[in-house]
Short mmCIF file of C-alpha atoms in Angstrom, two decimals:
data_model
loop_
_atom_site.label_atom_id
_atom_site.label_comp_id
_atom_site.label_asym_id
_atom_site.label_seq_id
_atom_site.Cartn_x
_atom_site.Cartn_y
_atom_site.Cartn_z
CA UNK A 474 -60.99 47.16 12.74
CA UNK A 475 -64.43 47.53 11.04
CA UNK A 476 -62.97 48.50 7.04
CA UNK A 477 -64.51 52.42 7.26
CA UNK A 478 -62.08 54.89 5.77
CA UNK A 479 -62.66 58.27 4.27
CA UNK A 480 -60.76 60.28 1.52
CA UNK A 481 -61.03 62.17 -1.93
CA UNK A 482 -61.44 60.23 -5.01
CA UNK A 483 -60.70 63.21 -7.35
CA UNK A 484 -59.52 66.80 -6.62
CA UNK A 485 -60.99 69.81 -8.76
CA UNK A 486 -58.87 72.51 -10.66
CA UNK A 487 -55.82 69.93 -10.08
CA UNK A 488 -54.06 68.26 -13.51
CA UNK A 489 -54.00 64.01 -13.44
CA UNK A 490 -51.12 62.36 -14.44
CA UNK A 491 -53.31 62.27 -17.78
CA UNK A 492 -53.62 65.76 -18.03
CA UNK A 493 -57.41 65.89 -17.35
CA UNK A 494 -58.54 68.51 -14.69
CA UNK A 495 -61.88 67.83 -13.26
CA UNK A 496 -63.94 71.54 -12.81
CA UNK A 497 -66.76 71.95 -9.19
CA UNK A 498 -69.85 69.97 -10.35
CA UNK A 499 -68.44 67.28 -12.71
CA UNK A 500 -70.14 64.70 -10.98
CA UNK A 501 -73.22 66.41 -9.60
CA UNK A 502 -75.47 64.62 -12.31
CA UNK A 503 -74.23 61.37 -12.30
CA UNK A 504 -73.99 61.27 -7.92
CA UNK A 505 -77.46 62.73 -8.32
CA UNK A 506 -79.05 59.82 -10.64
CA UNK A 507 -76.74 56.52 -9.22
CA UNK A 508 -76.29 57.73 -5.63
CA UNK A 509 -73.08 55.98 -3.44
CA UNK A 510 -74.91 52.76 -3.59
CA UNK A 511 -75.12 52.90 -7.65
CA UNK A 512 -71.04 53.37 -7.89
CA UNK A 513 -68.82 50.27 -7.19
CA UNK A 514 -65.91 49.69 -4.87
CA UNK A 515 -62.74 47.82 -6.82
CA UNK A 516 -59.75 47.00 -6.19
CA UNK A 517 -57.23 47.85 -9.00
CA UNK A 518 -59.97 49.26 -11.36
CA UNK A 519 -60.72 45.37 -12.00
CA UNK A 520 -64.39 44.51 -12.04
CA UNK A 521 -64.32 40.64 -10.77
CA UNK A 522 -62.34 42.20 -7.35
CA UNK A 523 -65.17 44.16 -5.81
CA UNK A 524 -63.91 44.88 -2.13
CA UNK A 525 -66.74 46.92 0.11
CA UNK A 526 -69.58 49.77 -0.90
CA UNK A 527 -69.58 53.42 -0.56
CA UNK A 528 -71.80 54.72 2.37
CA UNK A 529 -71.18 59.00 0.94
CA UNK A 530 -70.09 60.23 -1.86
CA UNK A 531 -70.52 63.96 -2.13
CA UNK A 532 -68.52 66.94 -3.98
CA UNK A 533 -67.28 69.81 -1.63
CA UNK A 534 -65.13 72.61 -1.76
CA UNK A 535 -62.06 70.67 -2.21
CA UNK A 536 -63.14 67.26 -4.42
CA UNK A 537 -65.47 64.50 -4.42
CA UNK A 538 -65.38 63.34 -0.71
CA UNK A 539 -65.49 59.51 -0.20
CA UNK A 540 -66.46 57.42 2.78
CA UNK A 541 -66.26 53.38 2.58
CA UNK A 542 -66.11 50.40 4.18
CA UNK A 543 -64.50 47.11 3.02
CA UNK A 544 -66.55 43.87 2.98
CA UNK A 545 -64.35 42.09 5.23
CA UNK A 546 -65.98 39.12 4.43
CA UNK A 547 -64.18 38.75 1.32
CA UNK A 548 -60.36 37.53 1.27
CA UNK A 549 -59.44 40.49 -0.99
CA UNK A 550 -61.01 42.97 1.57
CA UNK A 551 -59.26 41.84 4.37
CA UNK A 552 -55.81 42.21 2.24
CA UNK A 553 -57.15 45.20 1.29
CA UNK A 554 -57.85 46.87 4.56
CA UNK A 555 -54.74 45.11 6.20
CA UNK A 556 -52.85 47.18 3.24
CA UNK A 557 -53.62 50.41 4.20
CA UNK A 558 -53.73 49.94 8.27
CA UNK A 559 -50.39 49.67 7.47
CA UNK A 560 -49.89 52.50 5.34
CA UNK A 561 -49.02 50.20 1.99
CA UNK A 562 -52.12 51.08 -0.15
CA UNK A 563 -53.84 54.65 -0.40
CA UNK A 564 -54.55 55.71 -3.14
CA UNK A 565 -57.89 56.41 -4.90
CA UNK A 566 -58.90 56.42 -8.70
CA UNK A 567 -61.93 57.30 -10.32
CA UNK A 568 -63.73 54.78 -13.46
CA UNK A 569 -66.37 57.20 -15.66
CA UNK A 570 -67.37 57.80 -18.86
CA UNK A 571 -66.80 61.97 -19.43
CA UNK A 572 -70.14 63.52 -20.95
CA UNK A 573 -68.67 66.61 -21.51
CA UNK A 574 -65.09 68.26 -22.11
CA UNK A 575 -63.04 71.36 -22.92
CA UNK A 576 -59.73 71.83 -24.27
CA UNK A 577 -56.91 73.97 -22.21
CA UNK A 578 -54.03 75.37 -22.77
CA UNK A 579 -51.29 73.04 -22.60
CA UNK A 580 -53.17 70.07 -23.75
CA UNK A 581 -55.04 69.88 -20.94
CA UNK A 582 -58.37 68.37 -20.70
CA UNK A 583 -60.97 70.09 -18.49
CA UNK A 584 -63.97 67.91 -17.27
CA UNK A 585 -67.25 69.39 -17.05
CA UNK A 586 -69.53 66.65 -16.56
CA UNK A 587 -68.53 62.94 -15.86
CA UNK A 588 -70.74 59.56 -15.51
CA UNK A 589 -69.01 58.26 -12.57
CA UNK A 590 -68.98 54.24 -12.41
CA UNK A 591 -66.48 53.23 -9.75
CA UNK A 592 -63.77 54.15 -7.76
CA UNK A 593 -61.08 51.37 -6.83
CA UNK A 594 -58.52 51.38 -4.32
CA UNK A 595 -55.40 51.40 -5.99
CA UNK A 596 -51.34 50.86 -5.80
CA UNK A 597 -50.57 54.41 -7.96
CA UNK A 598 -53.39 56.54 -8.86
CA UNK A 599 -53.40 59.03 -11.83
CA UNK A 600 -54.02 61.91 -9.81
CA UNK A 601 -51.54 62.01 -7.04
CA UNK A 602 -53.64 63.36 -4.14
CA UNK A 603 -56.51 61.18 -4.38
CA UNK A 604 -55.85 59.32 -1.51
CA UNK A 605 -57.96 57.66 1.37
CA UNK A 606 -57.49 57.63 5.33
CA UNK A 607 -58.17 55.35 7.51
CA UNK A 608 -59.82 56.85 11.02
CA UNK A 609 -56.85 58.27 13.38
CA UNK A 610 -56.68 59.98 16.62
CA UNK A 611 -57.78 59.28 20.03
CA UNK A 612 -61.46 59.01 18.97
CA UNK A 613 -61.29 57.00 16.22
CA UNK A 614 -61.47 53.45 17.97
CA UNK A 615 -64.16 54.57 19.86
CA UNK A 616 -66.54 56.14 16.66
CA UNK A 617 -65.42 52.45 15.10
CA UNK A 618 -66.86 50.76 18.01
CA UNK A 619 -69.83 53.12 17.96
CA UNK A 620 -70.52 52.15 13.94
CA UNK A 621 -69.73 48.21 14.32
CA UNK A 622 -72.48 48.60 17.50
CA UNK A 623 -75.15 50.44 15.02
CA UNK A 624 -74.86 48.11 12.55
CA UNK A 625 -75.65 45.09 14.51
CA UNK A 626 -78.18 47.20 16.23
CA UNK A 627 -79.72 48.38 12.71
CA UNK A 628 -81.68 46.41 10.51
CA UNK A 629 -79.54 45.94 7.57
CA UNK A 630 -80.46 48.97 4.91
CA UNK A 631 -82.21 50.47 7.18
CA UNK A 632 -81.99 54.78 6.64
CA UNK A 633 -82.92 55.45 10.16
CA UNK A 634 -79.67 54.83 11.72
CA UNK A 635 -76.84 56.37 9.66
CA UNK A 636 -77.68 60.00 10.26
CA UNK A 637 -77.51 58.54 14.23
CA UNK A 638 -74.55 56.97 13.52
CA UNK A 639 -72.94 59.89 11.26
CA UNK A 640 -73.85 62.48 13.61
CA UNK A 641 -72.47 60.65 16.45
CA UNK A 642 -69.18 60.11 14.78
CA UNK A 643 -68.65 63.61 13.47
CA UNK A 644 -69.29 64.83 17.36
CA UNK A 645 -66.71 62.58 18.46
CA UNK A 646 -64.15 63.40 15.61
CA UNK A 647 -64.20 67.33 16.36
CA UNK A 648 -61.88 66.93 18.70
CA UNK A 649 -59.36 65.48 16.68
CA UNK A 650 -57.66 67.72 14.17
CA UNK A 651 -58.65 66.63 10.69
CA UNK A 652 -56.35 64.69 8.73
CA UNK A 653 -54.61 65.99 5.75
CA UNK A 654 -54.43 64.45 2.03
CA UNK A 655 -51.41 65.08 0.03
#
């Protein structure tokens, strides 16, 4: 396996386990200033464990949309990714610094605008449906084979080949019915 998963990192309009409620556009500002390559990848929210990069990070209808892969280079990575192959580790949790907040009813907090820092793979995340995925379905070995061959094709960094690569992938993933996130 080549590390790539996808997911949501945080869900908008839903209450954490904290009571904060992230609103459509929280992270806009902050996405739009660091970019994916600006926010880390952890593992347990712990800063000496960092485990891969994010290649998109992007806010749509439903939350802020994460795709990853894990360095598996490093020991933890390979744990990491072995973890949730197996369907041990899936959850998703967000590190940020909120810029700006409103009270709610019921002591909840809603989040307006948030300086996102990292998200870490984790054992129990604070919002229960932030979870990643790692590719299913009858395509998905092929569109891993397709991004392992791009990348050793590619010049490393190099912006030219990811829309390929992306658009590639998503033509080869219609056909298999997206995967749902509880």
């Amino acid at each position: 396996m080549d590390g790539h998963f996808t997911g949501y990192a945080s869900l908008f309009g839903v209450a954490d386990l904290g009571n904060d409620v992230v609103s459509a556009g929280a992270f806009a500002a902050s996405l739009g200033q660091r970019g994916a390559a600006g926010v880390r990848m952890l593992f347990q929210h712990d800063p000496a464990e960092p485990i891969g990069r994010w290649l998109s990070l992007r806010e749509d209808a439903r939350g802020l949309r994460v795709e990853g892969v894990i360095n598996l280079a490093v020991q933890r990575g390979r744990e990491v990714d072995a973890l949730m192959r197996e369907g041990g580790l899936d959850g998703l949790s967000i590190g940020f610094r909120t810029l700006r907040s409103s009270p709610q009813r019921g002591g909840l907090r809603r989040l307006l605008a948030i300086d996102l820092w990292e998200i870490s793979l984790v054992t129990f995340p604070l919002l229960p449906g932030a979870r990643a995925a790692v590719p299913e379905g009858p395509a998905a070995p092929l569109a891993m084979e397709l991004r392992a061959f791009a990348r050793r094709l590619a010049p490393r960094g190099s912006p030219s080949a990811r829309p390929v690569v992306a658009r590639t992938v998503a033509a080869l993933s219609s056909s298999v019915p997206p995967k749902r996130f509880a």
